């Protein structure tokens, strides 16, 4: 079962910030500066968490994962004020 997650992060070091951003591009859609929308299986979620845990400094950085529930059969909508959020491309991913 796939779940929709909002992942947001606050990374205090620019080098680690770039690494986290680059890693997140492989897991979801970039919505804003440090916010991604991810549609992941449990396995993909664990893979992402494991990767991120190795990139951050645990006393200085923070990553929040907000679980919005099952994504199968649901239409997700992101409303915005200002610039339009590009539509998410749904296609198979190879990791």
Tab-separated table of C-alpha atoms in Angstrom:
chain	number	residue	atom	x	y	z
A	1	UNK	CA	0.000	0.000	0.000
A	2	UNK	CA	1.308	3.409	-0.896
A	3	UNK	CA	1.077	6.305	1.539
A	4	UNK	CA	1.226	10.004	0.973
A	5	UNK	CA	3.811	11.800	3.077
A	6	UNK	CA	4.748	15.412	3.408
A	7	UNK	CA	8.436	15.624	4.260
A	8	UNK	CA	9.820	18.896	5.505
A	9	UNK	CA	13.265	19.570	6.863
A	10	UNK	CA	15.327	22.152	8.682
A	11	UNK	CA	19.024	21.545	8.092
A	12	UNK	CA	21.503	23.917	9.713
A	13	UNK	CA	24.503	23.230	7.485
A	14	UNK	CA	24.446	24.206	3.763
A	15	UNK	CA	26.432	21.135	2.694
A	16	UNK	CA	24.083	18.759	4.514
A	17	UNK	CA	21.096	20.750	3.212
A	18	UNK	CA	22.204	20.159	-0.388
A	19	UNK	CA	22.690	16.460	0.299
A	20	UNK	CA	19.234	16.116	1.856
A	21	UNK	CA	17.638	18.036	-1.031
A	22	UNK	CA	19.396	15.843	-3.587
A	23	UNK	CA	18.332	12.686	-1.740
A	24	UNK	CA	14.724	13.840	-1.466
A	25	UNK	CA	14.506	14.477	-5.210
A	26	UNK	CA	14.684	10.706	-5.596
A	27	UNK	CA	11.664	10.119	-3.389
A	28	UNK	CA	9.110	12.788	-4.102
A	29	UNK	CA	7.912	15.987	-5.650
A	30	UNK	CA	9.544	19.211	-4.536
A	31	UNK	CA	6.815	21.615	-3.426
A	32	UNK	CA	8.657	24.438	-1.686
A	33	UNK	CA	12.124	25.235	-0.333
A	34	UNK	CA	12.326	22.359	2.142
A	35	UNK	CA	9.055	20.554	1.497
A	36	UNK	CA	8.448	17.420	-0.550
A	37	UNK	CA	5.327	15.391	-1.290
A	38	UNK	CA	6.113	11.684	-1.411
A	39	UNK	CA	3.919	8.770	-2.470
A	40	UNK	CA	5.803	5.778	-1.075
A	41	UNK	CA	5.448	2.140	-0.137
A	42	UNK	CA	6.575	1.119	3.348
A	43	UNK	CA	9.806	-0.232	1.855
A	44	UNK	CA	10.510	3.040	0.030
A	45	UNK	CA	9.710	4.983	3.212
A	46	UNK	CA	12.179	2.915	5.242
A	47	UNK	CA	14.790	3.357	2.517
A	48	UNK	CA	14.273	7.126	2.549
A	49	UNK	CA	14.458	7.320	6.342
A	50	UNK	CA	17.628	5.235	6.410
A	51	UNK	CA	19.266	7.441	3.800
A	52	UNK	CA	18.256	10.674	5.551
A	53	UNK	CA	19.432	9.426	8.941
A	54	UNK	CA	22.888	9.049	7.472
A	55	UNK	CA	22.930	12.577	6.057
A	56	UNK	CA	21.848	14.746	8.978
A	57	UNK	CA	23.418	15.821	12.229
A	58	UNK	CA	20.942	14.493	14.793
A	59	UNK	CA	21.544	17.264	17.340
A	60	UNK	CA	21.319	20.168	14.870
A	61	UNK	CA	18.939	19.156	12.084
A	62	UNK	CA	15.304	18.094	11.958
A	63	UNK	CA	13.190	16.252	9.406
A	64	UNK	CA	9.435	15.906	9.826
A	65	UNK	CA	7.437	13.195	8.052
A	66	UNK	CA	3.711	13.905	8.015
A	67	UNK	CA	1.707	10.805	7.097
A	68	UNK	CA	-1.488	11.731	5.229
A	69	UNK	CA	-2.613	8.123	4.879
A	70	UNK	CA	-3.153	5.684	2.052
A	71	UNK	CA	-2.797	7.124	-1.416
A	72	UNK	CA	-4.369	4.263	-3.388
A	73	UNK	CA	-7.592	5.360	-4.976
A	74	UNK	CA	-7.446	8.843	-3.514
A	75	UNK	CA	-7.040	12.026	-5.396
A	76	UNK	CA	-4.569	14.326	-3.737
A	77	UNK	CA	-4.846	17.970	-4.136
A	78	UNK	CA	-2.500	20.660	-3.023
A	79	UNK	CA	-3.980	24.114	-2.934
A	80	UNK	CA	-1.678	27.075	-3.142
A	81	UNK	CA	-1.857	30.791	-2.759
A	82	UNK	CA	0.442	32.494	-5.231
A	83	UNK	CA	2.443	30.379	-7.678
A	84	UNK	CA	0.737	27.252	-8.953
A	85	UNK	CA	2.033	23.891	-7.663
A	86	UNK	CA	2.965	21.726	-10.658
A	87	UNK	CA	1.006	18.515	-11.000
A	88	UNK	CA	2.705	15.408	-9.694
A	89	UNK	CA	3.870	13.015	-12.389
A	90	UNK	CA	2.777	9.496	-11.530
A	91	UNK	CA	5.038	6.979	-13.151
A	92	UNK	CA	6.965	3.872	-12.132
A	93	UNK	CA	10.155	4.590	-10.231
A	94	UNK	CA	13.291	2.501	-10.360
A	95	UNK	CA	15.596	2.751	-7.365
